[in-house]
Coordinates of C-alpha atoms in Angstrom, one line a residue:
S1 CA 61.4 -106.5 -39.7
T2 CA 61.9 -106.6 -43.6
T3 CA 65.3 -108.3 -43.0
D4 CA 63.7 -110.9 -40.4
N5 CA 61.0 -111.7 -42.8
S6 CA 63.8 -112.3 -45.7
V7 CA 65.5 -114.6 -43.3
L8 CA 62.5 -116.5 -42.5
V9 CA 61.6 -116.8 -46.2
K10 CA 65.0 -118.1 -47.0
I11 CA 64.9 -120.6 -44.2
A12 CA 61.5 -122.0 -45.3
A13 CA 63.0 -122.3 -49.0
N14 CA 66.1 -124.2 -47.4
D15 CA 63.7 -126.5 -45.5
L16 CA 61.8 -127.3 -48.6
I17 CA 65.0 -128.2 -50.7
S18 CA 66.4 -130.2 -47.6
N19 CA 63.2 -132.2 -47.4
A20 CA 63.2 -132.9 -51.2
N21 CA 67.0 -133.8 -51.0
Y22 CA 66.2 -136.3 -48.3
V23 CA 63.5 -137.9 -50.3
Y24 CA 65.9 -138.1 -53.3
S25 CA 68.6 -139.3 -51.4
L26 CA 66.4 -142.4 -50.4
L27 CA 65.3 -142.9 -53.9
A28 CA 68.7 -142.6 -55.3
T29 CA 69.9 -145.0 -53.0
F30 CA 67.4 -147.6 -54.3
G31 CA 68.2 -146.7 -57.8
L32 CA 72.0 -147.4 -57.4
L33 CA 71.3 -150.6 -55.9
A34 CA 68.9 -151.6 -58.6
G35 CA 71.5 -150.3 -61.2
C36 CA 74.4 -152.2 -59.6
F37 CA 72.2 -155.5 -59.6
L38 CA 71.0 -155.0 -63.2
L39 CA 74.8 -154.7 -64.2
Y40 CA 75.5 -158.0 -62.3
S41 CA 72.3 -159.5 -64.0
F42 CA 73.6 -158.3 -67.4
I43 CA 76.9 -160.0 -66.7
Q44 CA 75.6 -163.3 -65.7
T45 CA 73.0 -163.2 -68.8
Y46 CA 75.8 -162.6 -71.1
R47 CA 77.9 -165.4 -69.8
A48 CA 75.1 -167.8 -70.0
H49 CA 74.1 -166.8 -73.6
K50 CA 77.1 -165.1 -74.9
R51 CA 74.7 -162.9 -76.9
L52 CA 71.8 -160.9 -76.2
A53 CA 68.7 -159.8 -78.3
W54 CA 69.0 -156.5 -79.9
L55 CA 66.1 -154.9 -77.8
G56 CA 67.4 -156.4 -74.6
C57 CA 71.0 -155.0 -75.5
L58 CA 69.3 -151.5 -75.9
L59 CA 67.6 -151.8 -72.6
W60 CA 71.0 -152.5 -70.8
V61 CA 72.6 -149.6 -72.5
F62 CA 69.9 -147.3 -71.3
C63 CA 70.2 -148.4 -68.0
G64 CA 74.0 -147.8 -68.0
F65 CA 73.4 -144.3 -69.0
Q66 CA 70.7 -143.9 -66.1
L67 CA 73.1 -145.3 -63.7
L68 CA 75.9 -142.7 -64.9
L69 CA 73.2 -139.9 -64.5
L70 CA 72.7 -141.0 -61.0
L71 CA 76.4 -140.8 -60.1
L72 CA 76.4 -137.4 -61.7
S73 CA 73.6 -136.3 -59.4
L74 CA 75.3 -136.9 -56.2
H75 CA 76.8 -133.4 -56.4
T76 CA 73.2 -132.2 -55.7
V77 CA 72.6 -134.5 -52.8
A78 CA 76.1 -133.6 -51.3
H79 CA 75.6 -129.7 -51.3
R80 CA 72.0 -129.0 -51.4
P81 CA 70.4 -126.6 -50.1
A82 CA 73.7 -124.8 -50.8
Y83 CA 75.4 -125.2 -54.3
L84 CA 78.7 -126.9 -55.6
N85 CA 81.4 -124.2 -55.5
T86 CA 83.7 -124.6 -58.6
T87 CA 85.0 -122.9 -61.4
A88 CA 82.8 -121.6 -64.4
L89 CA 84.8 -124.0 -66.6
G90 CA 84.1 -126.9 -64.2
C91 CA 80.6 -126.1 -64.0
A92 CA 80.2 -125.9 -67.8
A93 CA 82.0 -129.4 -68.1
L94 CA 79.5 -130.9 -65.6
S95 CA 76.6 -129.4 -67.3
F96 CA 77.8 -130.6 -70.8
T97 CA 78.5 -134.2 -69.4
I98 CA 75.0 -134.4 -67.9
N99 CA 73.4 -133.1 -71.0
I100 CA 75.4 -135.8 -72.9
A101 CA 74.3 -138.6 -70.7
S102 CA 70.7 -137.6 -70.5
L103 CA 70.5 -137.2 -74.5
C104 CA 72.3 -140.6 -74.9
G105 CA 69.5 -142.1 -72.8
L106 CA 66.8 -140.6 -74.6
L107 CA 68.0 -141.5 -78.0
V108 CA 68.5 -145.2 -76.9
L109 CA 64.7 -145.0 -76.1
V110 CA 64.2 -143.7 -79.6
L111 CA 66.0 -146.6 -81.0
M112 CA 64.0 -149.1 -78.8
A113 CA 60.9 -147.4 -80.2
S114 CA 62.2 -147.9 -83.7
V115 CA 63.0 -151.5 -82.9
V116 CA 59.3 -152.4 -81.3
T117 CA 57.9 -150.6 -84.3
F118 CA 59.9 -152.3 -87.1
D119 CA 61.1 -155.7 -85.9
P120 CA 63.5 -156.3 -87.3
P121 CA 64.5 -152.6 -88.3
S122 CA 63.8 -151.9 -91.9
N123 CA 67.2 -150.1 -92.3
H124 CA 70.1 -152.6 -92.3
L125 CA 72.3 -150.1 -90.5
L126 CA 70.1 -149.8 -87.6
R127 CA 70.9 -153.6 -86.9
K128 CA 74.7 -152.8 -86.5
S129 CA 75.6 -152.0 -82.9
R130 CA 78.6 -149.9 -83.7
V131 CA 76.6 -147.7 -86.2
C132 CA 73.9 -147.2 -83.5
A133 CA 76.5 -146.4 -80.9
A134 CA 78.2 -143.6 -83.2
L135 CA 74.8 -142.2 -84.1
V136 CA 73.7 -141.9 -80.6
G137 CA 77.2 -140.5 -79.4
I138 CA 77.6 -138.0 -82.1
T139 CA 74.2 -136.6 -82.0
S140 CA 74.2 -136.4 -78.2
V141 CA 77.6 -134.4 -78.5
L142 CA 76.6 -132.1 -81.3
I143 CA 73.3 -131.2 -79.5
S144 CA 75.2 -130.7 -76.3
L145 CA 77.8 -128.5 -78.2
V146 CA 74.9 -126.3 -79.5
L147 CA 73.4 -125.9 -76.0
A148 CA 76.9 -124.9 -74.8
G149 CA 77.1 -122.6 -77.6
I150 CA 73.7 -120.8 -76.9
R151 CA 75.0 -120.9 -73.1
G152 CA 78.2 -119.2 -74.0
P153 CA 81.1 -118.3 -71.7
R154 CA 80.3 -116.0 -68.9
G155 CA 83.0 -113.8 -67.6
D156 CA 86.4 -115.4 -66.4
L157 CA 86.2 -119.1 -66.7
Q158 CA 88.6 -119.7 -63.7
K159 CA 86.4 -117.7 -61.3
E160 CA 84.9 -119.8 -58.7
G161 CA 81.1 -119.4 -57.7
N162 CA 78.0 -121.3 -57.2
C163 CA 77.4 -124.1 -59.8
L164 CA 73.8 -124.9 -61.2
M165 CA 73.4 -127.1 -63.8
D166 CA 71.1 -124.9 -66.0
P167 CA 70.9 -121.5 -64.5
T168 CA 68.1 -119.3 -65.3
T169 CA 70.8 -116.4 -66.1
D170 CA 71.5 -118.1 -69.3
G171 CA 68.6 -116.6 -70.6
V172 CA 65.1 -117.7 -72.3
S173 CA 66.8 -118.7 -75.6
Y174 CA 68.8 -121.5 -73.7
A175 CA 65.9 -122.7 -71.9
V176 CA 63.8 -122.8 -75.2
A177 CA 66.6 -124.5 -77.1
R178 CA 66.9 -127.3 -74.3
L179 CA 63.0 -127.6 -74.2
C180 CA 63.1 -128.3 -78.1
L181 CA 66.5 -130.2 -78.4
V182 CA 66.5 -132.4 -75.3
F183 CA 62.6 -132.9 -74.7
L184 CA 60.5 -132.1 -77.8
I185 CA 62.7 -133.9 -80.6
P186 CA 63.4 -137.2 -78.8
Y187 CA 59.7 -137.6 -77.5
I188 CA 58.0 -136.4 -80.8
L189 CA 60.2 -139.3 -82.6
Q190 CA 59.0 -141.8 -80.0
V191 CA 55.5 -140.9 -80.2
G192 CA 55.6 -141.0 -84.0
L193 CA 57.4 -144.2 -84.0
L194 CA 54.8 -145.7 -81.4
I195 CA 51.8 -144.3 -83.5
G196 CA 53.3 -145.9 -86.7
G197 CA 53.8 -149.2 -84.9
C198 CA 50.1 -149.3 -83.6
I199 CA 48.9 -148.5 -87.2
R200 CA 51.4 -151.1 -88.7
Q201 CA 50.3 -153.9 -86.1
R202 CA 46.8 -153.2 -86.3
E203 CA 46.8 -153.7 -90.2
S204 CA 48.6 -156.8 -89.7
N205 CA 46.5 -157.9 -86.6
G206 CA 49.8 -158.6 -84.7
R207 CA 50.6 -157.7 -80.9
F208 CA 52.3 -154.3 -80.6
L209 CA 54.6 -153.9 -77.4
S210 CA 53.1 -157.0 -75.5
G211 CA 54.7 -159.3 -77.9
S212 CA 58.1 -159.0 -76.2
E213 CA 59.5 -158.9 -72.6
E214 CA 61.0 -155.4 -73.3
G215 CA 57.9 -153.8 -74.8
P216 CA 56.0 -152.9 -71.5
V217 CA 59.2 -152.0 -69.7
F218 CA 59.9 -149.5 -72.6
L219 CA 56.6 -147.9 -72.4
A220 CA 56.6 -147.5 -68.5
V221 CA 60.3 -146.2 -68.6
T222 CA 59.6 -143.7 -71.5
G223 CA 56.3 -142.6 -69.9
F224 CA 57.7 -141.8 -66.6
T225 CA 61.1 -139.9 -68.2
L226 CA 58.7 -138.1 -70.3
I227 CA 56.9 -136.6 -67.2
C228 CA 60.3 -135.8 -65.4
Q229 CA 61.8 -134.3 -68.5
L230 CA 58.6 -132.0 -69.1
F231 CA 58.5 -130.9 -65.4
Y232 CA 62.1 -129.7 -65.5
S233 CA 62.0 -128.2 -69.0
V234 CA 58.8 -126.2 -68.1
A235 CA 60.3 -125.1 -64.6
L236 CA 63.4 -124.0 -66.4
L237 CA 61.7 -122.0 -68.9
R238 CA 59.3 -120.5 -66.2
G239 CA 62.3 -119.5 -64.2
A240 CA 64.3 -117.9 -67.2
L241 CA 61.2 -115.9 -68.0
I242 CA 60.7 -114.6 -64.5
N243 CA 64.6 -114.0 -64.4
S244 CA 64.3 -111.9 -67.3
E245 CA 62.1 -109.5 -65.8
R246 CA 63.2 -109.6 -62.0
Q247 CA 65.2 -111.5 -59.7
L248 CA 63.9 -115.0 -58.6
T249 CA 62.6 -115.1 -55.1
F250 CA 63.9 -117.7 -52.6
H251 CA 60.8 -120.0 -53.0
Q252 CA 61.0 -119.9 -57.0
Q253 CA 64.8 -120.7 -56.5
A254 CA 63.8 -123.6 -54.2
F255 CA 61.2 -124.7 -56.8
L256 CA 64.1 -124.9 -59.5
S257 CA 66.1 -127.2 -57.0
V258 CA 63.2 -129.5 -56.4
S259 CA 62.8 -129.7 -60.3
E260 CA 66.4 -130.9 -60.7
F261 CA 65.6 -133.7 -58.1
V262 CA 62.6 -134.6 -60.1
L263 CA 64.7 -134.7 -63.3
F264 CA 67.1 -137.1 -61.6
S265 CA 64.6 -139.2 -59.9
G266 CA 63.5 -140.2 -63.5
S267 CA 66.8 -142.3 -63.7
S268 CA 66.1 -143.9 -60.3
V269 CA 62.7 -144.9 -61.0
S270 CA 63.7 -146.1 -64.4
L271 CA 66.0 -148.5 -63.0
L272 CA 63.7 -149.7 -60.4
L273 CA 61.1 -150.2 -63.2
V274 CA 63.4 -152.3 -65.3
L275 CA 64.3 -154.3 -62.3
F276 CA 60.8 -155.4 -61.3
M277 CA 59.0 -155.2 -64.6
H278 CA 61.6 -157.0 -66.9
R279 CA 61.1 -160.9 -66.2
P280 CA 64.7 -161.9 -66.5
C281 CA 65.8 -159.2 -64.1
R282 CA 63.1 -160.0 -61.8
E283 CA 63.7 -163.8 -61.9
S284 CA 67.4 -163.1 -61.2
L285 CA 66.6 -161.0 -58.2
Y286 CA 64.4 -163.6 -57.0
G287 CA 66.9 -166.2 -57.5
V288 CA 69.6 -164.2 -55.5
I289 CA 67.1 -163.8 -52.6
R290 CA 66.3 -167.3 -52.4
R291 CA 70.0 -168.3 -52.3
L292 CA 70.4 -165.8 -49.5
R293 CA 67.6 -167.1 -47.6
D294 CA 68.8 -170.8 -47.9
C295 CA 72.2 -169.8 -46.8
C296 CA 70.7 -168.2 -43.7
R297 CA 68.6 -171.1 -42.9
R298 CA 71.2 -173.9 -43.9
P299 CA 74.4 -173.7 -41.8
G300 CA 77.6 -174.3 -44.0
P301 CA 80.4 -176.9 -43.2
Q302 CA 82.2 -174.3 -41.4
N303 CA 79.4 -173.4 -39.3
L304 CA 78.7 -177.0 -38.6
K305 CA 82.4 -177.6 -37.6
I306 CA 82.1 -174.8 -35.1
L307 CA 78.9 -176.0 -33.6
N308 CA 80.4 -179.4 -33.3
E309 CA 83.3 -178.0 -31.5
V310 CA 81.2 -175.9 -29.0
G311 CA 79.0 -178.8 -28.2
T312 CA 82.1 -181.1 -27.6
W313 CA 83.5 -178.5 -25.2
R314 CA 80.2 -178.1 -23.3
L315 CA 80.1 -181.9 -22.9
F316 CA 83.7 -181.8 -21.7
K317 CA 82.7 -179.2 -19.0
I318 CA 79.6 -181.0 -17.9
N319 CA 81.7 -184.4 -17.4
K320 CA 84.5 -182.6 -15.6

């Protein structure tokens, strides 16, 4: 009877993960389509203007990292409710790459917050794209290396097993370090910059965030990613605390899997928000839809030729 109940509980937990997987798969599909269209729109905009505003350029870079995160999240879609089976080294490399991409996106948001607060940036180094790229890349790699060091090697690196992005078996110290380094520090910087921007603009009677096209988009994106990152970080810390005392139940493991989907859904929703809230992207989308609609309504020269040939053949048959 106890075995039967355990099997039923495991089935219910797997059903929960499967349902979350279906929802995320749909959301990820829309996110990938939005990301591809944003890439197309970026190329068209660059060809037309040959240069982009600094804030707009940061927005495109952020979208690129979110698209990369979506692609990295496909391993969860392909294997859940089971887990990716790979070596410990491969799993650590996957987690390291996801942390770098996630941190790069969050640090780009910090740069965007500094730009909307100090327009133009008070520090001339922050106006140089190469300096900003090096700053974001080096900081992300260093933080990811610190997290990898806290996580540490676990046994034989070539041994195959289930791969989790952030397993609760890594301990409470890893969960706390991730909460501080990946969530608290980037968002404390963003909130501090935004508060400073509000005070600065209030003293000068200027418009804050609404003065540019990217301002409201930045606020919506950073707000939603904050919710997703907070949900995942708290769920991971809670799971690590429980795992330090006893083994996780099937429902608790399922909740952690759902929290991963919530984390990655931040990338999909961010791309959709940029597509529909950023006016140039939205107008580009409407333009493509109008061209497709016109193509469907108005037959091209080749179609007219085919219709004329069909009409001539029918007239010949009638006369015959």
